[in-house]
CSV table of C-alpha atoms and ligand atoms in Angstrom, one decimal:
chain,number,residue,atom,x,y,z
A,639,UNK,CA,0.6,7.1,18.6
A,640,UNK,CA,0.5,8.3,14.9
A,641,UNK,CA,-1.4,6.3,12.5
A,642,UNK,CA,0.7,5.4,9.5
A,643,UNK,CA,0.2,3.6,6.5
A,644,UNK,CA,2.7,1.6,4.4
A,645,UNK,CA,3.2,1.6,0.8
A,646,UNK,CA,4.8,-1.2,-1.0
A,647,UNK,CA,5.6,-2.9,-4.1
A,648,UNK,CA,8.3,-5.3,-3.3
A,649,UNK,CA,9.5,-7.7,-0.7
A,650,UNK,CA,8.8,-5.3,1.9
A,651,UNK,CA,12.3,-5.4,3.8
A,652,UNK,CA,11.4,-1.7,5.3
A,653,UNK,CA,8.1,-3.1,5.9
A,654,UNK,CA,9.3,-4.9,8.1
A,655,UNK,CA,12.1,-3.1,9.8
A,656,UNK,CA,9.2,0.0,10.6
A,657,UNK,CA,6.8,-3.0,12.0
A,658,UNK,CA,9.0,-3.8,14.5
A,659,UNK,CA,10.6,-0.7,15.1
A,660,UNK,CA,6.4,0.1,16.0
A,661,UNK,CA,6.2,-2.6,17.6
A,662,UNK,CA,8.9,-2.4,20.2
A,663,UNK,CA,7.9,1.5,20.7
A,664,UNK,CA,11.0,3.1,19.0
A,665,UNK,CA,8.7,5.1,16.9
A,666,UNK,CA,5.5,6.1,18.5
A,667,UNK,CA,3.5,5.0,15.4
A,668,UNK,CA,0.8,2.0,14.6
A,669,UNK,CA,1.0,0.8,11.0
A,670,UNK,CA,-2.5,0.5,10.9
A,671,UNK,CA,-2.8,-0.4,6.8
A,672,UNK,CA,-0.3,-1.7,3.9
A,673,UNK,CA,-1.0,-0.8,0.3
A,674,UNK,CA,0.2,-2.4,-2.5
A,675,UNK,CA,-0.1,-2.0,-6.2
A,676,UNK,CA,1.4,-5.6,-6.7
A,677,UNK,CA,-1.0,-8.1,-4.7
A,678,UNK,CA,1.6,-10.8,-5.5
A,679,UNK,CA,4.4,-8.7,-3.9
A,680,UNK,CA,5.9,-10.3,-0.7
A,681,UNK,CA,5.0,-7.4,1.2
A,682,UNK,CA,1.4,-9.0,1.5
A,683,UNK,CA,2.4,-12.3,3.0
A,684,UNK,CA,4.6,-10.0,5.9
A,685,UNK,CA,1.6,-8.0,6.5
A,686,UNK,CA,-0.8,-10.9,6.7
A,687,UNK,CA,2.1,-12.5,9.4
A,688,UNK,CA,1.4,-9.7,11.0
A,689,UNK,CA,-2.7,-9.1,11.2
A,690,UNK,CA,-2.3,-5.9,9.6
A,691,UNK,CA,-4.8,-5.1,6.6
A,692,UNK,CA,-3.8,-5.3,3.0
A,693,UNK,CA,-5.7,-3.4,0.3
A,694,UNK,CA,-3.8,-4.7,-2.6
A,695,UNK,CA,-5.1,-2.7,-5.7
A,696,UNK,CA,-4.4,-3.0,-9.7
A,697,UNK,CA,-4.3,0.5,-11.1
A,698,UNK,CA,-5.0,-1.4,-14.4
A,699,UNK,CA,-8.2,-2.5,-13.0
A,700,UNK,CA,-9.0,1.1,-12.8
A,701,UNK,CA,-10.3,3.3,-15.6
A,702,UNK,CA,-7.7,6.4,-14.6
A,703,UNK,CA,-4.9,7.4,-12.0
A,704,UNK,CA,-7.1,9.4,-10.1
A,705,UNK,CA,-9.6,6.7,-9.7
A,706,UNK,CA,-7.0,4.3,-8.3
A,707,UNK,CA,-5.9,6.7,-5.6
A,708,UNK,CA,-9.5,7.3,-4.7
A,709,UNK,CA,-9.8,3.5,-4.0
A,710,UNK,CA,-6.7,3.8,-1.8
A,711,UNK,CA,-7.8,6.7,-0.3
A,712,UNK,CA,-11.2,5.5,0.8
A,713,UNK,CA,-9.4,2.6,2.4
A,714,UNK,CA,-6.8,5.1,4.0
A,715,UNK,CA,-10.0,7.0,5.5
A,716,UNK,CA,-11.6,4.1,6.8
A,717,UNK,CA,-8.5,3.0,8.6
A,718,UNK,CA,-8.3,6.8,9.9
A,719,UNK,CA,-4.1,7.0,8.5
A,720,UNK,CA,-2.8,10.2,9.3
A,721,UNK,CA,0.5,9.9,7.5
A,722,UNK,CA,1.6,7.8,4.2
A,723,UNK,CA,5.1,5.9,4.2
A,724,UNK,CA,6.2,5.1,1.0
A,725,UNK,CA,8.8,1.9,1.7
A,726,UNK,CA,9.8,0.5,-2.5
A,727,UNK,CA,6.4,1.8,-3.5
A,728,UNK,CA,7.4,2.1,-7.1
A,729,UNK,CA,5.1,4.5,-8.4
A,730,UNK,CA,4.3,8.2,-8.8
A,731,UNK,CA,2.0,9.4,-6.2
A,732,UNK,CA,-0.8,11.6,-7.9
A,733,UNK,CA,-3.3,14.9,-7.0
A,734,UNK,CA,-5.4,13.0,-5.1
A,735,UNK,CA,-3.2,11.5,-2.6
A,736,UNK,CA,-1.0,14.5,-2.5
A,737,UNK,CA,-4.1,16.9,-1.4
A,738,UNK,CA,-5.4,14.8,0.8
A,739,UNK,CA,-1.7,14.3,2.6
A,740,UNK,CA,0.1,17.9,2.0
A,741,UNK,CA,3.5,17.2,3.6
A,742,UNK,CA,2.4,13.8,5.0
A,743,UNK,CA,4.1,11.7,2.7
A,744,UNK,CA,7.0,10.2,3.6
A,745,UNK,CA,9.5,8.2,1.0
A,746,UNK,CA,12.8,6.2,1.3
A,747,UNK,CA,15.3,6.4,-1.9
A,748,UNK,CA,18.6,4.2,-2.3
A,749,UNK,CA,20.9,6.8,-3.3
A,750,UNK,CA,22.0,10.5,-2.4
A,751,UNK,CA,19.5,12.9,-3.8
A,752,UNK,CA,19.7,14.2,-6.3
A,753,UNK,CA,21.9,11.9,-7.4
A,754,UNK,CA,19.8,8.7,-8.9
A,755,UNK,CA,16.4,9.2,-8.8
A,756,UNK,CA,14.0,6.8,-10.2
A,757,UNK,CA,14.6,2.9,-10.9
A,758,UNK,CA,17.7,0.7,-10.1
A,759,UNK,CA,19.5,3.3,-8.2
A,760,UNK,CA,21.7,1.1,-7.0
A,761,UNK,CA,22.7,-0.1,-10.5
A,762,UNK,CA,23.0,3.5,-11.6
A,763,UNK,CA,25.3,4.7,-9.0
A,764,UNK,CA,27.3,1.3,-9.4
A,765,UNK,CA,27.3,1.9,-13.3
A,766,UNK,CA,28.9,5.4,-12.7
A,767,UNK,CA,31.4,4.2,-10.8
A,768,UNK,CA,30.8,6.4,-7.8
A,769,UNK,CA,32.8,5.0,-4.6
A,770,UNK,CA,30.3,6.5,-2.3
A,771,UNK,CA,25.8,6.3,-2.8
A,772,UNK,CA,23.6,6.0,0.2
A,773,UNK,CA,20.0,6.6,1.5
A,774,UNK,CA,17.8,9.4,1.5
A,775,UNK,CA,14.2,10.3,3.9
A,776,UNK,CA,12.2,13.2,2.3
A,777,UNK,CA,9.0,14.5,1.9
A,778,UNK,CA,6.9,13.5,-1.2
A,779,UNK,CA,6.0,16.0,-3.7
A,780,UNK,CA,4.5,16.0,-7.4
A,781,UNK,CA,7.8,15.0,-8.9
A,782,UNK,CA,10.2,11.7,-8.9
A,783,UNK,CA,12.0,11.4,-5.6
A,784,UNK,CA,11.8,15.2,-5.8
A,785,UNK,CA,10.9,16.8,-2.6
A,786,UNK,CA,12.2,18.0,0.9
A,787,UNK,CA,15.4,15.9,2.6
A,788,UNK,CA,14.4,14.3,5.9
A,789,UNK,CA,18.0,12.7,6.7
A,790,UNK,CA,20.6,11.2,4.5
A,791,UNK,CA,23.4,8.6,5.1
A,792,UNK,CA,26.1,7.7,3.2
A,793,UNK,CA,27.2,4.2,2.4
A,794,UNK,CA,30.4,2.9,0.4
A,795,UNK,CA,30.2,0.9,-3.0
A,796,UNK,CA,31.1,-2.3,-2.1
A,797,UNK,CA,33.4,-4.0,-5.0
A,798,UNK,CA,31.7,-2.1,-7.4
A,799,UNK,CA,28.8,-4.9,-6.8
A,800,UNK,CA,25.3,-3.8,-7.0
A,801,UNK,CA,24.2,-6.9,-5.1
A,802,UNK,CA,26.6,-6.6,-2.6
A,803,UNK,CA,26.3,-3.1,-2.5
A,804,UNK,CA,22.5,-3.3,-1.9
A,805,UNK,CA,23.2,-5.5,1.5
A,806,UNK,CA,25.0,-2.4,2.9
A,807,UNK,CA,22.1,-0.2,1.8
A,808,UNK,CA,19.2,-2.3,3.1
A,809,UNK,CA,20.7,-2.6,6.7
A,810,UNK,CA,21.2,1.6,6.4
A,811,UNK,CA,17.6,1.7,5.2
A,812,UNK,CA,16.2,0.4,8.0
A,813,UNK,CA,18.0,1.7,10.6
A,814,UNK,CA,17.6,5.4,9.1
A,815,UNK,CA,14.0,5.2,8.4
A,816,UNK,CA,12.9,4.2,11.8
A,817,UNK,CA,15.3,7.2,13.3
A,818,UNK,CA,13.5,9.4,10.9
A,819,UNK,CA,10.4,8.8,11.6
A,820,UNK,CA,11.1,8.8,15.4
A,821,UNK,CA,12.6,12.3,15.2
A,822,UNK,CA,9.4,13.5,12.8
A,823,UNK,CA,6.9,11.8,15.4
A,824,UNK,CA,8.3,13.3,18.4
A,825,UNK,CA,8.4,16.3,17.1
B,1176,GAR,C1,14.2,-0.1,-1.1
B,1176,GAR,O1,15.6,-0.2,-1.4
B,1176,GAR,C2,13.7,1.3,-1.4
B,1176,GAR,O2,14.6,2.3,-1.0
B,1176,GAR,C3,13.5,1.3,-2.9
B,1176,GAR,O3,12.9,0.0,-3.1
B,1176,GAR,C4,13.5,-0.9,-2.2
B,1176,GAR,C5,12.3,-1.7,-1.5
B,1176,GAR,O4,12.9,-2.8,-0.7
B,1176,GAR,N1,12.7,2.4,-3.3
B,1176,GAR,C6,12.9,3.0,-4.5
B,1176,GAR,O5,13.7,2.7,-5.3
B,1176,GAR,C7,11.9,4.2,-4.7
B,1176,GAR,N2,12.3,5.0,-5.9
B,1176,GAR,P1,11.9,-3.5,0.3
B,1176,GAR,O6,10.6,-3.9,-0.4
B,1176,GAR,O7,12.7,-4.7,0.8
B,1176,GAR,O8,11.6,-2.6,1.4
């Protein structure tokens, strides 16, 4: 199996979804670490539910960027990750991560890229007014959910509702990132 780590800010809702898509063998992967940048985030508490290892880190507590990945990387090293999965990890991943993962970074965006990027892409797309957003899988580059499409799916605007509109997007989330990582794994 390939040894993955999590990264996450949030509740962890794909955190969860890729646990037990692990565990139950749809994709041939161990989640052997979670990282955080929020060691309040929710994402902890799931992780500790399920006895995997947390290194929750403050980049504030470190003197630069490059420093704070260096942390995470050390961490990453001891726990022997082969590939990064970035699941509401809301922050740019720098040179030090990047070089030591070339095209092993793997992120999940709420919207069609390029449509969206960044923060609230749910919001935006509803605040356009677009009938039609979805998900996006792609590779991570230097840039803001820049980088190589994986898989996309589409899912309606529903009532022009971000709340209800995230619901749809959630389920889609987690059923297209453990297919995507299936189909990358296998291959
Ligand atoms: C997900 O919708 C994910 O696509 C998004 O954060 C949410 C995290 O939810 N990521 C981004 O917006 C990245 N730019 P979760 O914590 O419940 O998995």
């Amino acid at each position: 199996n390939v040894r993955i780590a999590v990264f996450a800010s949030g509740s962890g809702s794909n955190f969860a979804a890729l646990n037990k898509a692990c565990s139950v063998g749809d994709i041939p992967a161990d989640i052997v670490l979670v990282v955080t940048d929020k060691p309040d985030a929710f994402v902890v508490e799931r992780a500790k539910q399920a006895n995997i290892s947390v290194v929750a880190l403050r980049p504030r507590d470190f003197a630069t960027k490059q420093a704070y990945e260096q942390a995470i990387l050390d961490a990453l090293e001891e726990a022997q990750a082969e590939w990064l999965i970035l699941a509401g990890y809301m922050r740019l991943i720098g040179s030090v991560l990047l070089n030591a993962y070339p095209e092993r970074i793997v992120n999940i965006h709420p919207s069609l890229l390029p449509s969206f990027p960044g923060k609230d892409a749910i919001g935006q797309a509803v605040a356009a007014g677009v009938k039609v957003t979805g998900v996006t899988v792609h590779l991570v580059d230097e840039g803001m959910d820049t980088g190589p499409i994986l898989a996309q799916r589409a899912v309606d605007v529903v009532d022009n509702d971000a709340q209800k509109t995230a619901y749809a997007i959630h389920a889609t989330e987690h059923e297209l990132y453990a297919e995507t990582l299936k189909d990358l794994f296998n291959n």
